Backbone as a chain_set.jsonl record, in Angstrom:
{"seq": "MEDYQEELTLDEQIQPPDSIPNHLRAGFWMRFWAYLIDLIVIGSISRLFINPIFRLFDISMDNTGIFSAYTIVDSIVFFGYFILTSKFLAQSLGKMIMGLRVVSLDGTPLDWKTVIFREWIGRYISAVLMLGYIVIAFNPKKQGFHDMFSDTVVVLEERGK", "coords": {"N": [[0.825, -1.168, -0.201], [0.733, 2.134, -0.769], [1.917, 4.975, 0.623], [0.909, 8.108, 0.895], [0.36, 11.351, 1.138], [-2.73, 13.428, 0.816], [-3.154, 16.209, -1.106], [-4.736, 19.472, -0.342], [-7.174, 20.805, -1.458], [-7.69, 24.493, -2.553], [-10.365, 25.188, -1.694], [-10.696, 23.635, 0.24], [-9.317, 24.066, 2.44], [-10.142, 26.361, 3.633], [-11.538, 27.837, 6.574], [-14.507, 27.99, 8.549], [-15.062, 30.776, 10.798], [-15.226, 30.518, 13.107], [-13.527, 28.754, 13.53], [-11.061, 29.554, 13.053], [-7.982, 30.459, 14.982], [-7.522, 33.523, 16.9], [-4.447, 33.779, 16.638], [-3.969, 33.142, 13.879], [-4.831, 34.683, 12.509], [-4.034, 37.548, 10.165], [-2.296, 40.182, 11.268], [-1.519, 43.938, 11.867], [0.922, 44.898, 10.94], [1.822, 42.78, 9.451], [0.081, 43.1, 6.995], [0.277, 45.535, 6.887], [3.5, 45.321, 5.295], [2.407, 43.609, 3.18], [1.074, 45.167, 1.414], [2.45, 47.422, 1.05], [4.226, 45.885, -0.552], [2.459, 45.353, -2.247], [1.667, 47.829, -3.505], [4.025, 48.659, -4.634], [4.427, 46.799, -7.041], [1.666, 47.198, -8.243], [2.673, 49.694, -8.977], [5.183, 49.297, -10.683], [3.672, 48.095, -12.804], [2.068, 49.886, -13.672], [4.274, 51.981, -14.57], [5.945, 50.402, -16.71], [3.843, 49.747, -18.387], [1.352, 51.522, -19.066], [2.544, 54.022, -19.075], [4.475, 53.975, -21.031], [2.513, 53.445, -23.548], [0.584, 55.474, -23.382], [2.524, 57.679, -24.001], [3.194, 56.752, -26.374], [1.095, 57.021, -27.817], [0.696, 59.67, -27.763], [-0.719, 60.819, -25.448], [-2.2, 62.878, -22.766], [-0.363, 62.781, -20.088], [-1.114, 64.299, -17.725], [-2.074, 63.848, -13.867], [-3.823, 65.172, -12.652], [-6.669, 65.468, -12.284], [-9.154, 63.764, -10.729], [-10.869, 62.727, -13.041], [-8.956, 62.405, -15.119], [-7.565, 61.299, -18.139], [-5.197, 59.556, -17.342], [-5.55, 59.134, -14.603], [-7.935, 57.334, -14.705], [-7.329, 55.155, -16.021], [-4.979, 54.383, -14.203], [-6.427, 53.85, -11.83], [-8.014, 51.859, -12.781], [-6.327, 49.976, -12.907], [-5.01, 49.629, -10.29], [-7.477, 49.086, -8.8], [-7.969, 46.768, -10.426], [-6.24, 45.115, -10.307], [-6.096, 44.05, -7.345], [-8.823, 42.961, -7.041], [-8.833, 40.689, -9.08], [-6.624, 39.23, -8.378], [-7.431, 38.579, -6.012], [-9.647, 37.333, -6.181], [-9.057, 35.296, -7.852], [-6.575, 33.884, -6.612], [-7.017, 34.24, -4.157], [-5.436, 35.768, -2.683], [-3.298, 38.662, -2.587], [-0.073, 39.576, -4.753], [1.676, 40.673, -2.851], [0.488, 39.468, -0.328], [1.094, 36.867, -1.091], [3.836, 36.662, -0.791], [4.475, 37.504, 1.944], [2.929, 35.413, 3.216], [-0.023, 35.271, 3.423], [-3.53, 35.154, 3.205], [-7.109, 35.773, 1.931], [-9.84, 34.972, 3.279], [-13.261, 33.898, 3.519], [-15.546, 34.887, 6.017], [-17.718, 32.846, 6.585], [-16.523, 30.676, 5.647], [-17.008, 29.815, 2.884], [-15.754, 29.91, -0.654], [-14.174, 32.779, -1.822], [-16.439, 34.876, -3.61], [-17.504, 36.616, -6.49], [-19.0, 39.053, -5.836], [-18.502, 39.171, -3.493], [-15.941, 39.746, -3.403], [-15.471, 41.964, -4.884], [-16.668, 43.719, -3.517], [-15.35, 44.152, -1.354], [-12.8, 44.811, -2.207], [-13.059, 47.086, -3.843], [-15.123, 48.363, -3.294], [-15.19, 48.506, -0.026], [-12.337, 48.753, 0.144], [-12.024, 51.615, -1.273], [-14.003, 52.675, 0.657], [-12.321, 52.343, 3.453], [-10.147, 53.785, 2.255], [-11.033, 56.434, 2.77], [-11.99, 56.911, 5.161], [-9.637, 56.92, 6.111], [-8.996, 55.837, 8.698], [-9.549, 53.152, 8.171], [-7.64, 50.839, 7.63], [-5.847, 51.267, 9.957], [-7.534, 50.688, 12.142], [-7.231, 47.675, 12.053], [-5.188, 47.071, 13.796], [-6.024, 47.601, 16.158], [-8.37, 46.242, 16.456], [-9.667, 43.358, 18.008], [-10.714, 40.974, 16.522], [-8.68, 41.456, 14.31], [-9.604, 42.704, 11.741], [-9.984, 44.857, 8.857], [-11.655, 48.104, 8.025], [-12.802, 47.466, 5.293], [-12.788, 44.576, 5.348], [-14.68, 43.96, 7.288], [-16.81, 44.953, 6.29], [-17.321, 43.345, 3.785], [-17.439, 40.484, 5.061], [-14.699, 39.316, 5.609], [-11.616, 37.641, 6.386], [-8.195, 38.216, 6.889], [-5.587, 35.953, 6.802], [-2.822, 33.728, 8.444], [-0.855, 31.74, 6.012], [-0.82, 28.375, 6.303], [2.613, 27.112, 6.55], [4.927, 25.149, 4.765], [3.658, 22.636, 3.676]], "CA": [[-0.106, 0.081, 0.152], [1.353, 3.236, -1.055], [1.869, 5.959, 1.625], [0.863, 9.487, 0.468], [-0.293, 12.901, 1.871], [-3.183, 14.106, -0.026], [-3.004, 17.726, -1.319], [-6.054, 20.073, 0.068], [-7.631, 22.12, -2.595], [-8.042, 26.044, -1.732], [-11.936, 25.274, -0.871], [-10.839, 22.498, 1.43], [-8.32, 24.664, 2.972], [-11.045, 27.461, 4.341], [-12.226, 27.082, 7.385], [-15.28, 28.765, 9.215], [-14.474, 31.688, 11.256], [-14.802, 29.955, 14.87], [-12.39, 27.525, 13.667], [-9.698, 30.614, 12.885], [-7.66, 30.907, 15.885], [-6.556, 34.561, 16.72], [-3.014, 33.728, 16.575], [-3.729, 32.717, 12.882], [-5.45, 35.786, 11.897], [-2.933, 38.368, 10.102], [-2.231, 41.492, 12.03], [-1.451, 44.92, 11.223], [2.208, 44.938, 10.214], [2.035, 41.827, 8.021], [-0.649, 43.387, 5.939], [1.279, 46.767, 5.802], [4.213, 45.16, 4.49], [2.033, 43.096, 1.921], [0.16, 46.409, 1.021], [3.884, 48.012, 0.3], [4.9, 45.152, -1.713], [1.681, 45.488, -3.887], [2.076, 49.332, -4.404], [5.232, 48.449, -5.896], [3.87, 45.943, -8.298], [1.143, 48.04, -9.366], [3.488, 50.845, -9.497], [5.715, 48.905, -11.944], [2.886, 48.006, -13.928], [2.035, 51.573, -14.408], [5.419, 52.293, -15.363], [6.188, 49.528, -17.459], [2.747, 49.513, -19.487], [0.551, 52.318, -19.18], [3.426, 55.297, -19.304], [4.556, 53.889, -22.646], [1.151, 53.202, -24.364], [0.377, 56.921, -23.088], [3.352, 58.085, -24.63], [3.313, 56.008, -27.609], [-0.551, 57.761, -28.513], [0.61, 61.071, -27.172], [-2.207, 60.876, -24.716], [-1.801, 63.407, -21.701], [-0.213, 61.854, -18.395], [-1.621, 64.679, -16.52], [-3.197, 63.232, -13.283], [-4.064, 66.126, -11.203], [-7.885, 65.449, -11.834], [-9.809, 62.58, -10.931], [-11.262, 62.553, -14.173], [-8.212, 62.764, -16.006], [-7.481, 59.712, -18.589], [-4.099, 58.908, -16.779], [-5.713, 58.42, -13.507], [-8.797, 56.727, -14.6], [-6.613, 54.15, -16.245], [-4.138, 53.867, -13.225], [-7.377, 53.246, -10.991], [-8.432, 50.497, -13.012], [-5.141, 48.715, -12.751], [-4.926, 49.552, -9.131], [-8.27, 47.956, -8.223], [-8.141, 45.323, -11.082], [-5.045, 44.039, -9.539], [-6.894, 43.602, -6.215], [-9.969, 42.178, -7.543], [-8.474, 39.841, -9.593], [-5.849, 38.432, -7.325], [-8.04, 38.41, -4.575], [-10.807, 36.076, -6.739], [-8.358, 33.958, -8.449], [-5.657, 32.99, -5.872], [-7.31, 34.523, -2.749], [-4.229, 36.58, -2.372], [-2.372, 39.051, -4.01], [1.432, 38.911, -4.709], [2.226, 40.706, -1.348], [0.068, 38.294, 0.508], [1.891, 35.724, -0.738], [5.083, 37.002, -0.191], [3.948, 37.586, 3.099], [2.353, 34.243, 3.692], [-1.309, 35.398, 3.91], [-4.631, 34.412, 2.403], [-7.988, 36.263, 2.059], [-10.902, 33.771, 3.448], [-14.318, 34.373, 4.087], [-16.144, 34.585, 7.466], [-18.248, 32.013, 6.289], [-15.837, 29.284, 5.014], [-17.138, 29.891, 1.361], [-14.73, 30.456, -1.068], [-14.362, 34.101, -2.133], [-17.286, 34.829, -5.128], [-17.325, 38.227, -7.313], [-19.538, 40.034, -5.357], [-17.313, 39.884, -2.261], [-13.991, 40.554, -3.745], [-15.717, 43.328, -5.589], [-17.372, 44.702, -2.62], [-14.227, 43.851, -0.235], [-11.528, 45.328, -2.993], [-13.166, 48.157, -4.836], [-16.11, 49.442, -2.417], [-14.337, 48.475, 1.182], [-11.132, 49.941, 0.403], [-12.238, 52.859, -1.201], [-14.086, 53.348, 2.032], [-11.239, 52.445, 4.283], [-9.231, 54.973, 2.044], [-11.668, 57.727, 2.33], [-11.678, 57.114, 6.149], [-8.145, 56.951, 6.496], [-8.621, 54.776, 9.557], [-9.879, 51.815, 8.071], [-6.673, 49.997, 8.182], [-5.511, 51.432, 10.979], [-8.253, 49.606, 12.765], [-6.691, 46.351, 12.205], [-4.314, 47.09, 14.898], [-6.888, 47.567, 17.618], [-9.62, 45.384, 16.186], [-9.351, 41.862, 18.258], [-10.368, 40.135, 15.219], [-7.872, 41.809, 13.277], [-9.901, 43.284, 10.46], [-10.137, 46.284, 8.69], [-13.416, 48.093, 7.803], [-13.022, 46.548, 3.973], [-13.026, 43.124, 5.775], [-15.764, 43.734, 8.396], [-17.981, 45.202, 4.934], [-17.447, 41.964, 3.142], [-17.415, 39.469, 5.98], [-13.76, 38.25, 5.401], [-10.302, 38.248, 7.155], [-6.757, 37.958, 6.291], [-5.278, 34.942, 7.637], [-1.779, 33.346, 7.775], [-1.122, 30.354, 5.455], [0.36, 27.114, 6.527], [3.857, 26.859, 5.35], [5.646, 23.675, 4.957], [2.796, 21.649, 3.575]], "C": [[0.861, 1.276, -0.067], [0.638, 4.43, -0.195], [1.947, 7.362, 1.071], [0.077, 10.319, 1.05], [-1.247, 13.401, 0.612], [-3.059, 15.457, 0.051], [-4.528, 18.157, -1.221], [-6.208, 20.882, -1.057], [-7.997, 23.337, -1.627], [-9.355, 25.891, -1.142], [-11.847, 24.459, 0.298], [-10.091, 23.156, 2.502], [-9.148, 25.971, 3.832], [-11.587, 27.189, 5.424], [-13.271, 28.503, 7.782], [-14.303, 29.801, 10.286], [-14.456, 31.707, 12.833], [-14.076, 29.243, 14.895], [-10.998, 28.617, 13.401], [-9.545, 31.104, 14.336], [-7.208, 32.31, 15.904], [-5.613, 34.682, 16.398], [-2.871, 33.515, 14.886], [-4.27, 33.712, 11.871], [-4.058, 37.109, 11.636], [-3.179, 39.576, 10.657], [-1.732, 42.733, 11.017], [-0.178, 44.882, 10.09], [2.43, 44.151, 9.012], [1.295, 42.293, 7.156], [-0.339, 44.589, 5.614], [2.109, 46.383, 5.018], [3.686, 44.591, 3.238], [1.759, 44.012, 0.894], [1.319, 47.117, 0.322], [4.354, 47.161, -0.783], [3.587, 45.405, -2.634], [1.618, 46.941, -4.425], [3.112, 49.002, -5.351], [4.727, 47.715, -7.109], [3.222, 46.719, -8.924], [1.513, 49.524, -9.763], [4.354, 50.429, -11.035], [4.896, 48.603, -12.939], [2.553, 49.088, -14.804], [3.107, 51.844, -15.227], [5.774, 51.649, -16.647], [5.18, 49.596, -18.717], [2.064, 50.587, -19.603], [1.302, 54.007, -19.743], [3.676, 55.118, -20.866], [3.615, 53.977, -23.844], [0.677, 55.03, -24.146], [1.254, 57.758, -24.106], [3.222, 57.767, -26.339], [1.91, 56.715, -28.618], [-0.276, 58.995, -28.315], [-0.721, 61.701, -26.58], [-1.409, 61.564, -23.25], [-1.397, 62.655, -20.656], [-0.286, 62.814, -17.382], [-2.564, 63.927, -15.593], [-3.468, 64.193, -12.092], [-5.565, 66.271, -11.252], [-8.377, 64.112, -11.647], [-10.629, 61.964, -12.356], [-10.278, 62.307, -15.37], [-8.003, 61.18, -16.696], [-6.362, 58.731, -17.949], [-4.719, 58.396, -15.402], [-6.714, 57.645, -13.404], [-8.16, 55.183, -15.038], [-5.834, 53.486, -15.059], [-4.933, 53.104, -12.03], [-7.83, 51.977, -11.287], [-7.485, 49.363, -12.799], [-5.129, 48.291, -11.386], [-6.212, 48.329, -8.207], [-8.45, 46.566, -8.818], [-7.619, 44.324, -10.478], [-5.602, 43.305, -8.8], [-7.916, 42.763, -6.609], [-9.537, 40.707, -8.331], [-7.312, 38.906, -9.172], [-6.837, 37.882, -6.276], [-8.957, 37.128, -5.109], [-9.793, 34.951, -7.076], [-7.479, 32.902, -7.521], [-5.63, 33.548, -4.413], [-6.178, 34.796, -1.765], [-3.416, 37.455, -3.348], [-0.594, 38.925, -3.91], [2.141, 39.443, -3.388], [1.623, 39.975, -0.316], [0.713, 37.528, 0.145], [3.236, 35.743, -0.896], [5.737, 36.74, 1.219], [3.56, 36.289, 4.12], [0.845, 34.513, 3.913], [-2.373, 35.111, 2.861], [-5.599, 35.12, 2.827], [-9.054, 35.144, 1.892], [-12.22, 34.706, 4.035], [-14.825, 34.113, 5.054], [-16.96, 33.145, 7.482], [-17.832, 30.43, 5.661], [-15.86, 28.693, 3.342], [-15.873, 30.058, 0.618], [-15.236, 31.99, -1.82], [-15.353, 34.172, -3.64], [-17.426, 36.377, -5.605], [-17.891, 39.114, -6.473], [-18.637, 40.32, -3.876], [-16.229, 40.126, -2.571], [-14.528, 41.607, -4.565], [-15.797, 44.194, -4.447], [-15.966, 44.999, -1.554], [-12.942, 45.189, -1.137], [-11.621, 46.722, -3.737], [-14.021, 49.119, -3.699], [-15.314, 49.508, -0.922], [-13.185, 49.015, 1.161], [-11.259, 51.152, -0.096], [-12.726, 53.613, 0.269], [-13.597, 53.527, 2.995], [-10.424, 53.554, 4.188], [-9.584, 56.517, 2.619], [-11.727, 58.316, 4.015], [-10.639, 57.044, 6.873], [-8.06, 56.095, 7.939], [-9.148, 53.506, 9.453], [-8.687, 50.815, 8.002], [-6.171, 50.207, 9.154], [-6.315, 50.338, 12.324], [-8.034, 48.159, 12.869], [-5.813, 46.318, 13.126], [-5.135, 46.915, 16.375], [-8.213, 46.769, 17.677], [-8.965, 43.861, 16.656], [-9.522, 40.828, 17.493], [-9.423, 40.288, 14.102], [-8.435, 42.033, 11.876], [-10.298, 44.511, 10.128], [-11.562, 46.503, 8.093], [-13.868, 47.273, 6.392], [-13.57, 44.869, 4.366], [-14.18, 42.88, 6.325], [-16.92, 43.889, 7.297], [-18.319, 43.899, 4.31], [-16.857, 40.53, 3.543], [-15.989, 38.745, 5.347], [-12.758, 38.361, 6.31], [-9.313, 37.549, 6.4], [-6.183, 36.878, 7.433], [-3.778, 34.264, 7.102], [-1.721, 32.193, 7.299], [-0.126, 29.533, 6.078], [1.371, 26.797, 5.795], [4.482, 25.079, 5.643], [4.786, 22.389, 4.727], [3.561, 20.762, 2.657]], "O": [[1.879, 1.25, 0.626], [-0.539, 4.79, -0.189], [3.065, 7.789, 0.78], [-0.994, 9.909, 1.497], [-0.726, 13.736, -0.452], [-2.866, 15.981, 1.148], [-5.432, 17.53, -1.772], [-5.307, 21.59, -1.505], [-8.408, 23.317, -0.467], [-9.537, 26.451, -0.061], [-12.669, 24.486, 1.214], [-10.307, 22.685, 3.618], [-8.505, 26.476, 4.753], [-12.263, 26.161, 5.395], [-13.019, 29.67, 7.481], [-13.104, 29.625, 10.506], [-13.927, 32.517, 13.594], [-13.669, 28.805, 15.972], [-9.889, 28.158, 13.675], [-10.357, 31.812, 14.931], [-6.45, 32.57, 14.97], [-5.423, 35.699, 15.73], [-1.734, 33.687, 14.447], [-4.176, 33.59, 10.65], [-3.318, 37.52, 12.53], [-4.306, 40.055, 10.537], [-1.578, 42.641, 9.799], [-0.24, 44.85, 8.861], [2.956, 44.491, 7.952], [1.752, 41.95, 6.065], [-0.486, 45.002, 4.464], [1.944, 46.801, 3.872], [4.269, 44.895, 2.198], [2.072, 43.832, -0.283], [1.221, 47.4, -0.872], [4.828, 47.629, -1.818], [3.799, 45.668, -3.817], [1.529, 47.191, -5.627], [3.059, 49.062, -6.58], [4.705, 48.31, -8.187], [3.64, 47.154, -9.997], [0.941, 50.291, -10.536], [4.244, 50.996, -12.122], [5.325, 48.82, -14.072], [2.646, 49.259, -16.02], [2.985, 51.948, -16.448], [5.896, 52.359, -17.645], [5.592, 49.518, -19.874], [2.137, 50.817, -20.81], [0.803, 54.844, -20.496], [3.239, 55.859, -21.748], [3.91, 54.492, -24.923], [0.483, 55.644, -25.195], [0.706, 58.453, -24.962], [3.177, 58.586, -27.258], [1.866, 56.829, -29.843], [-1.174, 59.704, -28.769], [-1.461, 62.606, -26.965], [-0.41, 61.081, -22.718], [-2.179, 61.781, -20.283], [0.231, 62.588, -16.287], [-3.596, 63.411, -16.025], [-3.341, 63.971, -10.888], [-6.027, 67.072, -10.439], [-7.992, 63.269, -12.457], [-10.883, 60.77, -12.514], [-10.72, 62.037, -16.486], [-8.19, 60.131, -16.08], [-6.447, 57.503, -17.956], [-4.413, 57.255, -15.055], [-6.842, 57.072, -12.323], [-8.501, 54.172, -14.424], [-5.933, 52.276, -14.855], [-4.496, 52.145, -11.394], [-8.041, 51.099, -10.451], [-7.743, 48.179, -12.582], [-5.196, 47.108, -11.053], [-6.059, 47.361, -7.462], [-8.852, 45.553, -8.246], [-8.032, 43.207, -10.164], [-5.796, 42.121, -9.076], [-7.669, 41.576, -6.393], [-10.098, 39.671, -7.973], [-7.182, 37.819, -9.735], [-6.839, 36.723, -5.86], [-8.961, 36.058, -4.501], [-9.811, 33.838, -6.55], [-7.522, 31.672, -7.539], [-4.686, 33.452, -3.63], [-5.958, 34.37, -0.631], [-2.994, 37.172, -4.47], [-0.009, 38.245, -3.067], [3.052, 38.797, -2.871], [2.309, 39.834, 0.697], [1.325, 37.069, 1.111], [3.787, 34.676, -1.168], [6.77, 36.188, 1.599], [3.781, 36.168, 5.325], [0.413, 33.782, 4.805], [-2.04, 34.846, 1.706], [-5.504, 35.408, 4.02], [-9.244, 34.508, 0.856], [-12.231, 35.747, 4.693], [-14.727, 32.913, 5.314], [-16.776, 32.383, 8.431], [-18.519, 29.457, 5.352], [-15.251, 27.795, 2.76], [-14.882, 30.358, 1.283], [-16.363, 32.244, -2.247], [-14.988, 33.564, -4.646], [-17.426, 37.242, -4.729], [-17.217, 40.131, -6.31], [-18.261, 41.385, -3.386], [-15.507, 40.828, -1.862], [-13.595, 42.273, -5.014], [-15.146, 45.234, -4.345], [-15.746, 46.12, -1.094], [-12.443, 46.184, -0.612], [-10.659, 47.372, -4.146], [-13.705, 50.249, -3.329], [-14.805, 50.595, -0.648], [-12.868, 49.771, 2.079], [-10.636, 52.01, 0.53], [-12.236, 54.584, 0.844], [-13.917, 54.483, 3.7], [-9.983, 54.231, 5.117], [-8.811, 57.449, 2.844], [-11.605, 59.498, 4.335], [-10.632, 57.092, 8.103], [-6.937, 55.695, 8.246], [-9.245, 52.766, 10.432], [-9.014, 49.733, 8.49], [-5.804, 49.134, 9.634], [-5.8, 49.547, 13.113], [-8.62, 47.489, 13.719], [-5.553, 45.141, 13.376], [-4.843, 46.246, 17.366], [-8.952, 46.657, 18.655], [-8.088, 43.266, 16.03], [-8.792, 39.839, 17.554], [-9.32, 39.507, 13.156], [-7.818, 41.601, 10.902], [-10.893, 45.242, 10.92], [-12.387, 45.651, 7.765], [-14.907, 46.621, 6.283], [-14.455, 44.204, 3.828], [-14.804, 41.85, 6.074], [-17.877, 43.115, 7.318], [-19.458, 43.433, 4.319], [-16.181, 39.733, 2.892], [-16.103, 37.727, 4.666], [-12.937, 39.232, 7.161], [-9.435, 36.642, 5.577], [-6.324, 36.982, 8.651], [-3.455, 34.183, 5.916], [-2.395, 31.343, 7.88], [1.043, 29.818, 6.335], [1.297, 26.315, 4.664], [4.369, 24.238, 6.535], [4.993, 21.326, 5.312], [3.084, 19.686, 2.298]]}, "num_chains": 1, "name": "protein.A"}
């Protein structure tokens, strides 16, 4: 008889909230560093792809207004990055590097509605309130406003599987 370890799928790894011990929830600093890494990735995408395209087609890169072409495209890249990586990977590149993952509180896989609400609307509200991310440091459940609004939590991934 062969001895092998079955590899769990992402859906099987997700746990309901009551079974997520507090020490497995990602705190402020881990999430802060992951977010900084993500900003570097997004900035790199903008500089490597958006800027040359705008220059090639002689489109103004003036981003002083919220409705300028550059600001709109840059915002699409920003929110698109977080929405797509959260939906398909349950983690952004920054979260991957830091060993973090987004899970829903009810233990189900992240659906489009949850991801869009968390990453677009929730993140926007958190940014406008300016305290939306700081709340993570003081909330015993280690959730930001965008997590609370979308019933999600960021957890530490198990390493060494």
